[in-house]
CSV table of C-alpha atoms and ligand atoms in Angstrom, one decimal:
chain,number,residue,atom,x,y,z
A,235,MET,CA,96.7,99.8,106.0
A,236,ASN,CA,95.9,99.3,109.6
A,237,VAL,CA,99.0,100.6,111.3
A,238,HIS,CA,97.9,102.1,114.5
A,239,ALA,CA,100.3,104.4,116.4
A,240,PRO,CA,99.9,104.4,120.1
A,241,ALA,CA,98.1,107.5,121.5
A,242,LEU,CA,100.2,109.5,123.9
A,243,ALA,CA,98.9,109.5,127.4
A,244,ASP,CA,99.7,113.2,128.0
A,245,ALA,CA,99.5,115.5,125.0
A,246,HIS,CA,101.7,118.0,126.6
A,247,LEU,CA,104.4,115.8,128.1
A,248,PRO,CA,104.9,113.1,125.5
A,249,ASP,CA,107.8,110.7,126.0
A,250,GLU,CA,109.6,111.4,122.7
A,251,GLN,CA,111.8,108.4,123.2
A,252,THR,CA,108.9,106.0,123.1
A,253,SER,CA,106.5,107.9,120.8
A,254,ALA,CA,107.2,107.0,117.2
A,255,PHE,CA,104.4,109.4,116.1
A,256,ALA,CA,105.9,112.4,118.0
A,257,ARG,CA,109.4,111.6,116.6
A,258,ASP,CA,108.2,111.1,113.0
A,259,ALA,CA,105.9,114.1,113.0
A,260,VAL,CA,108.7,116.5,114.2
A,261,ASP,CA,111.3,115.0,111.9
A,262,ASP,CA,109.0,114.9,108.8
A,263,LEU,CA,107.6,118.4,109.3
A,264,SER,CA,111.2,119.7,109.6
A,265,LEU,CA,112.0,118.4,106.1
A,266,HIS,CA,111.9,120.4,102.9
A,267,PRO,CA,109.4,119.6,101.4
A,268,LYS,CA,107.4,118.7,104.5
A,269,ARG,CA,105.7,115.4,104.8
A,270,LEU,CA,103.8,113.1,107.2
A,271,SER,CA,103.6,109.3,107.0
A,272,PRO,CA,100.3,107.9,105.8
A,273,LYS,CA,100.4,105.3,108.5
A,274,TYR,CA,99.3,108.0,110.9
A,275,PHE,CA,95.9,108.4,109.1
A,276,TYR,CA,94.6,105.3,110.8
A,277,ASP,CA,93.4,106.1,114.3
A,278,ALA,CA,89.7,105.1,115.1
A,279,ALA,CA,88.3,108.2,113.2
A,280,GLY,CA,90.7,107.7,110.3
A,281,SER,CA,89.8,104.0,110.0
A,282,GLU,CA,86.1,105.0,109.9
A,283,LEU,CA,86.8,107.6,107.3
A,284,PHE,CA,88.7,105.1,105.2
A,285,GLU,CA,85.8,102.7,105.5
A,286,ALA,CA,83.5,105.5,104.2
A,287,ILE,CA,86.0,106.1,101.3
A,288,THR,CA,85.7,102.5,100.2
A,289,LYS,CA,81.9,103.0,99.7
A,290,LEU,CA,82.2,106.2,97.7
A,291,PRO,CA,80.9,106.1,94.1
A,292,GLU,CA,84.3,107.6,92.9
A,293,TYR,CA,86.5,105.1,94.8
A,294,TYR,CA,86.5,102.0,92.6
A,295,PRO,CA,89.4,99.9,94.1
A,296,THR,CA,87.5,98.2,96.9
A,297,ARG,CA,84.4,97.1,95.0
A,298,THR,CA,86.5,96.2,91.9
A,299,GLU,CA,88.8,94.0,93.9
A,300,LEU,CA,85.9,92.4,95.7
A,301,GLY,CA,84.3,91.7,92.3
A,302,ILE,CA,87.6,90.0,91.1
A,303,LEU,CA,87.8,87.9,94.2
A,304,ARG,CA,84.2,86.9,93.8
A,305,ASP,CA,84.3,86.2,90.0
A,306,ARG,CA,87.6,84.4,90.1
A,307,GLY,CA,87.1,82.6,93.4
A,308,ALA,CA,87.0,79.1,91.8
A,309,GLU,CA,90.3,79.8,89.9
A,310,ILE,CA,92.0,81.2,93.0
A,311,ALA,CA,90.7,78.2,95.0
A,312,SER,CA,92.2,75.8,92.5
A,313,ILE,CA,95.8,77.0,93.2
A,314,ILE,CA,95.4,76.8,97.0
A,315,PRO,CA,97.0,73.6,98.5
A,316,LYS,CA,94.6,71.5,100.7
A,317,GLY,CA,95.0,72.2,104.4
A,318,ALA,CA,96.9,75.5,103.8
A,319,ALA,CA,97.2,78.3,106.3
A,320,LEU,CA,96.1,81.7,105.1
A,321,ILE,CA,98.2,84.6,106.5
A,322,GLU,CA,96.8,88.0,106.0
A,323,PHE,CA,99.2,91.0,106.3
A,324,GLY,CA,97.2,93.7,108.0
A,325,ALA,CA,93.6,93.0,109.1
A,326,GLY,CA,90.9,95.2,107.8
A,327,ALA,CA,87.3,94.5,107.2
A,328,THR,CA,86.8,90.8,106.8
A,329,THR,CA,84.7,91.0,103.6
A,330,LYS,CA,87.6,90.1,101.3
A,331,VAL,CA,89.1,87.3,103.4
A,332,ARG,CA,85.6,85.7,103.8
A,333,LEU,CA,85.4,85.4,100.0
A,334,LEU,CA,88.7,83.3,100.0
A,335,LEU,CA,87.7,81.3,103.1
A,336,GLU,CA,84.3,80.4,101.6
A,337,LYS,CA,85.8,79.1,98.3
A,338,SER,CA,89.1,77.5,99.4
A,339,ALA,CA,89.9,74.6,101.8
A,340,PHE,CA,92.0,76.6,104.3
A,341,ALA,CA,92.7,74.8,107.6
A,342,ALA,CA,93.9,77.9,109.4
A,343,TYR,CA,93.8,81.7,109.3
A,344,VAL,CA,96.5,84.0,110.7
A,345,PRO,CA,95.5,87.7,110.7
A,346,VAL,CA,98.5,89.9,111.5
A,347,ASP,CA,98.0,93.4,112.6
A,348,ILE,CA,99.5,95.8,115.1
A,349,SER,CA,96.2,96.4,116.8
A,350,GLY,CA,95.5,93.4,119.1
A,351,GLU,CA,92.0,94.7,120.0
A,352,PHE,CA,91.0,94.9,116.4
A,353,LEU,CA,92.3,91.4,115.7
A,354,ASN,CA,90.4,89.8,118.5
A,355,ALA,CA,87.1,91.3,117.4
A,356,GLN,CA,87.8,90.1,113.9
A,357,ALA,CA,88.9,86.6,115.0
A,358,SER,CA,85.8,86.0,117.1
A,359,GLY,CA,83.4,86.7,114.2
A,360,LEU,CA,85.4,84.4,111.9
A,361,ARG,CA,85.5,81.6,114.5
A,362,ARG,CA,81.7,81.8,114.8
A,363,ASP,CA,81.1,81.7,111.0
A,364,PHE,CA,83.8,79.2,110.1
A,365,PRO,CA,83.7,76.7,113.0
A,366,ASP,CA,86.2,74.3,111.3
A,367,LEU,CA,88.8,77.0,110.7
A,368,ALA,CA,91.6,77.4,113.3
A,369,VAL,CA,92.2,81.2,113.8
A,370,TYR,CA,95.5,82.3,115.3
A,371,PRO,CA,95.8,86.1,115.4
A,372,VAL,CA,99.3,87.6,115.6
A,373,ALA,CA,99.7,91.2,117.0
A,374,ALA,CA,102.7,92.5,115.2
A,375,ASP,CA,103.8,95.1,112.7
A,376,PHE,CA,103.4,93.1,109.5
A,377,THR,CA,106.0,95.3,107.6
A,378,ALA,CA,108.8,93.8,109.9
A,379,ALA,CA,109.8,90.2,110.6
A,380,PHE,CA,107.4,88.2,112.9
A,381,ALA,CA,107.1,84.6,113.9
A,382,LEU,CA,104.3,82.5,112.6
A,383,PRO,CA,102.3,80.5,115.2
A,384,THR,CA,103.9,77.1,115.7
A,385,GLN,CA,100.5,75.4,114.8
A,386,VAL,CA,100.8,76.5,111.2
A,387,VAL,CA,104.6,76.2,110.6
A,388,ARG,CA,104.2,72.8,108.9
A,389,ARG,CA,101.2,73.7,106.8
A,390,PRO,CA,101.5,75.0,103.2
A,391,LYS,CA,101.3,78.8,103.4
A,392,VAL,CA,99.3,81.4,101.4
A,393,GLY,CA,99.9,85.1,102.1
A,394,PHE,CA,97.1,87.6,101.5
A,395,PHE,CA,97.7,91.3,101.0
A,396,PRO,CA,94.6,92.9,99.4
A,397,GLY,CA,93.4,96.5,99.0
A,398,SER,CA,96.4,97.7,97.0
A,399,THR,CA,98.1,98.6,100.2
A,400,ILE,CA,101.3,97.7,98.4
A,401,GLY,CA,100.7,100.9,96.4
A,402,ASN,CA,101.2,103.0,99.6
A,403,PHE,CA,104.7,101.8,99.9
A,404,GLU,CA,107.6,103.5,98.0
A,405,PRO,CA,108.9,101.0,95.4
A,406,HIS,CA,111.9,100.1,97.5
A,407,GLU,CA,109.7,99.7,100.6
A,408,ALA,CA,107.3,97.5,98.5
A,409,SER,CA,110.3,95.3,97.6
A,410,THR,CA,111.5,95.1,101.2
A,411,PHE,CA,108.0,94.1,102.3
A,412,LEU,CA,107.7,91.4,99.7
A,413,ARG,CA,111.2,90.0,100.6
A,414,SER,CA,110.3,90.0,104.3
A,415,ALA,CA,106.9,88.2,103.5
A,416,ARG,CA,108.9,85.6,101.4
A,417,ASP,CA,111.2,85.0,104.4
A,418,ILE,CA,108.3,84.7,106.8
A,419,LEU,CA,106.2,82.4,104.6
A,420,GLY,CA,109.1,80.4,103.2
A,421,ARG,CA,110.1,79.1,99.8
A,422,GLY,CA,107.2,77.6,97.7
A,423,ALA,CA,104.6,79.7,99.6
A,424,GLN,CA,101.9,81.4,97.6
A,425,MET,CA,100.6,85.0,97.9
A,426,ILE,CA,97.4,86.6,96.7
A,427,ILE,CA,97.9,90.3,96.4
A,428,GLY,CA,95.9,93.2,95.1
A,429,ALA,CA,97.4,96.1,93.1
A,430,ASP,CA,95.7,99.1,91.6
A,431,LEU,CA,96.2,99.7,87.9
A,432,GLU,CA,97.2,102.7,85.9
A,433,LYS,CA,94.2,104.1,84.1
A,434,ASP,CA,92.5,107.2,82.8
A,435,GLU,CA,93.8,110.1,84.8
A,436,ARG,CA,90.3,111.6,85.3
A,437,VAL,CA,89.1,108.4,87.0
A,438,LEU,CA,92.2,108.4,89.3
A,439,TYR,CA,91.7,112.1,90.1
A,440,ASP,CA,88.1,111.7,91.0
A,441,ALA,CA,88.8,108.7,93.2
A,442,TYR,CA,91.0,110.8,95.4
A,443,ASN,CA,89.0,114.1,95.1
A,444,ASP,CA,85.5,112.8,95.9
A,445,ALA,CA,82.6,115.2,95.7
A,446,ALA,CA,81.4,114.6,99.3
A,447,GLY,CA,84.9,115.6,100.6
A,448,VAL,CA,85.4,112.4,102.6
A,449,THR,CA,89.0,111.9,101.3
A,450,ALA,CA,89.7,115.6,102.3
A,451,ARG,CA,88.5,114.8,105.9
A,452,PHE,CA,90.6,111.6,105.9
A,453,ASN,CA,93.7,113.6,104.8
A,454,LEU,CA,93.1,116.4,107.3
A,455,ASN,CA,92.6,113.8,110.1
A,456,VAL,CA,96.3,113.5,110.5
A,457,LEU,CA,96.4,117.2,111.6
A,458,VAL,CA,93.5,116.5,114.0
A,459,ARG,CA,95.6,113.7,115.5
A,460,ILE,CA,98.6,115.9,115.9
A,461,ASN,CA,96.5,118.5,117.7
A,462,ARG,CA,94.9,115.9,120.0
A,463,GLU,CA,97.8,113.6,120.7
A,464,LEU,CA,100.8,115.8,120.3
A,465,GLY,CA,99.4,119.1,121.6
A,466,GLY,CA,99.6,120.8,118.2
A,467,ASN,CA,97.7,123.9,117.2
A,468,PHE,CA,97.0,123.3,113.5
A,469,ASP,CA,94.1,125.5,112.3
A,470,LEU,CA,92.3,122.9,110.1
A,471,SER,CA,90.6,125.7,108.1
A,472,ALA,CA,94.0,127.0,107.0
A,473,PHE,CA,94.9,123.8,105.1
A,474,THR,CA,93.3,122.3,102.1
A,475,HIS,CA,93.3,118.8,100.6
A,476,ARG,CA,95.0,118.3,97.2
A,477,ALA,CA,95.3,115.0,95.3
A,478,ILE,CA,97.1,115.0,92.0
A,479,TYR,CA,98.3,112.3,89.6
A,480,ASN,CA,102.1,112.3,89.0
A,481,ARG,CA,102.3,110.6,85.6
A,482,GLU,CA,106.1,110.2,85.6
A,483,ARG,CA,106.1,108.4,88.9
A,484,HIS,CA,102.8,106.5,88.3
A,485,ARG,CA,101.3,107.7,91.6
A,486,ILE,CA,98.5,109.7,93.1
A,487,GLU,CA,100.0,112.2,95.6
A,488,MET,CA,98.0,113.5,98.5
A,489,HIS,CA,99.0,116.8,100.0
A,490,LEU,CA,97.8,119.3,102.6
A,491,ILE,CA,98.3,122.8,101.3
A,492,SER,CA,98.7,125.8,103.5
A,493,ARG,CA,96.2,128.5,102.5
A,494,LYS,CA,98.3,131.3,104.0
A,495,LYS,CA,101.6,132.2,105.6
A,496,GLN,CA,101.3,130.8,109.1
A,497,THR,CA,103.2,129.2,112.0
A,498,VAL,CA,102.2,126.0,113.9
A,499,ARG,CA,103.5,124.8,117.2
A,500,MET,CA,103.9,121.2,118.2
A,501,LEU,CA,106.0,119.6,121.0
A,502,GLY,CA,107.9,122.9,121.6
A,503,THR,CA,108.8,123.3,118.0
A,504,THR,CA,107.5,126.0,115.6
A,505,PHE,CA,106.9,125.1,112.0
A,506,SER,CA,106.6,127.9,109.4
A,507,PHE,CA,104.4,127.6,106.3
A,508,ARG,CA,104.5,129.7,103.2
A,509,PRO,CA,101.2,130.3,101.3
A,510,GLY,CA,100.7,127.3,99.0
A,511,GLU,CA,103.3,125.2,100.9
A,512,SER,CA,102.6,121.4,101.0
A,513,ILE,CA,102.7,118.7,103.5
A,514,HIS,CA,103.0,115.5,101.4
A,515,THR,CA,100.9,112.9,103.2
A,516,GLU,CA,100.5,109.9,100.9
A,517,ASN,CA,101.6,108.3,97.6
A,518,SER,CA,99.4,105.7,96.0
A,519,TYR,CA,101.4,103.9,93.3
A,520,LYS,CA,99.5,102.5,90.3
A,521,TYR,CA,101.0,99.5,88.5
A,522,SER,CA,100.8,97.9,85.1
A,523,ILE,CA,100.6,94.1,85.1
A,524,GLU,CA,104.2,94.1,83.8
A,525,ARG,CA,105.6,96.5,86.3
A,526,PHE,CA,104.0,94.6,89.1
A,527,ALA,CA,105.4,91.3,87.8
A,528,ALA,CA,108.9,92.9,87.6
A,529,LEU,CA,108.6,94.2,91.2
A,530,ALA,CA,107.6,90.7,92.4
A,531,ARG,CA,110.4,89.1,90.4
A,532,ASP,CA,113.0,91.5,91.9
A,533,SER,CA,111.7,90.7,95.3
A,534,GLY,CA,111.9,86.9,95.2
A,535,TRP,CA,108.4,86.0,93.9
A,536,THR,CA,107.1,84.7,90.5
A,537,VAL,CA,103.7,85.8,89.4
A,538,SER,CA,101.8,82.8,88.2
A,539,GLU,CA,98.3,84.3,87.5
A,540,SER,CA,97.0,87.9,87.2
A,541,TRP,CA,93.3,88.6,87.2
A,542,THR,CA,91.7,91.9,86.3
A,543,ASP,CA,88.1,93.1,86.0
A,544,ALA,CA,86.7,93.6,82.5
A,545,ALA,CA,87.6,97.3,82.5
A,546,ARG,CA,91.2,96.6,83.7
A,547,MET,CA,90.8,98.9,86.7
A,548,PHE,CA,92.4,96.7,89.3
A,549,SER,CA,94.5,93.5,89.4
A,550,VAL,CA,94.8,90.5,91.8
A,551,HIS,CA,97.9,88.4,91.4
A,552,ALA,CA,98.9,84.9,92.6
A,553,MET,CA,102.6,84.5,93.1
A,554,THR,CA,105.0,81.9,94.4
A,555,ALA,CA,108.0,82.4,96.6
A,556,GLU,CA,111.3,81.4,95.0
B,735,LIG,C1,94.8,102.1,101.8
B,735,LIG,N1,95.1,102.6,100.5
B,735,LIG,C2,95.2,101.5,99.5
B,735,LIG,C3,94.3,103.7,100.0
B,735,LIG,C4,94.8,104.1,98.6
B,735,LIG,O1,93.9,104.2,97.7
B,735,LIG,O2,95.9,104.4,98.4
B,735,LIG,C5,94.3,104.9,100.9
B,735,LIG,C6,93.6,106.0,100.4
B,735,LIG,N2,94.0,107.3,100.4
B,735,LIG,C7,93.0,108.1,99.9
B,735,LIG,N3,92.0,107.3,99.6
B,735,LIG,C8,92.3,106.1,99.9
């Protein structure tokens, strides 16, 4: 998920009215149990760490989804209406969208991301490599309502939400997002969406506890951001990464665990930690094909096709807006 919070101009005098990060961090660390939103992982360093995660031997989702998009490209292309506009919710590396653009007859591509700078870099590369494709970047928070560029309003629309980012939403948030996407794209639109599947718990555990410690650095990066952008004084060596699979709730949970009794100051507020106390930083929900179809149905979409890899590690669904 590329949701980039604005860096505060002055770490010591932040404008709490305008800083969502400051407000969320203070509110969420005041809760019991403490938490921080995963959207704050993704500053420049966090985005680089996530890119590194996608290349780890233990982290199967990215390469497995790419394999499905590659192997099933012709089938996916067969359900795309001619002259359609492809609307991507969140704009990450362009590797996945390029697979769709190479195989299907899209006339236009609309990447939507909160970071305009990131979008423009991505758009110029695609314009160069797909000269017949009209590219209309939209700088917006894709989890909320936004207007499509007028140039694509009359075209058939196909949403694209890869990466299993849907799994980082709570189930009610996932439903809200899918409803909002349906409202934006309109009745009859299609959506291609990736969702990670439930599987052997050891495989899941290893994917979020890699031997090289990259996921641990990614998790701890949110404290690095608080220190730099909000004037916090977290001692990084006093927190440890923990990722566990919660079977009842079908999710990997990431936590930062306090190694000792300690206090941390941020924005004039003191937060106390007990030894072993957690900051819950991320959930990554794992779906079955059936539970994903039910989520889609309850959110105004009908799944028409579901593709998986041979080992049933990951799923890509095509669905239609009702
Ligand atoms: C972005 N998202 C789908 C990743 C996931 O697997 O939930 C984020 C991530 N967290 C730890 N490793 C990767």
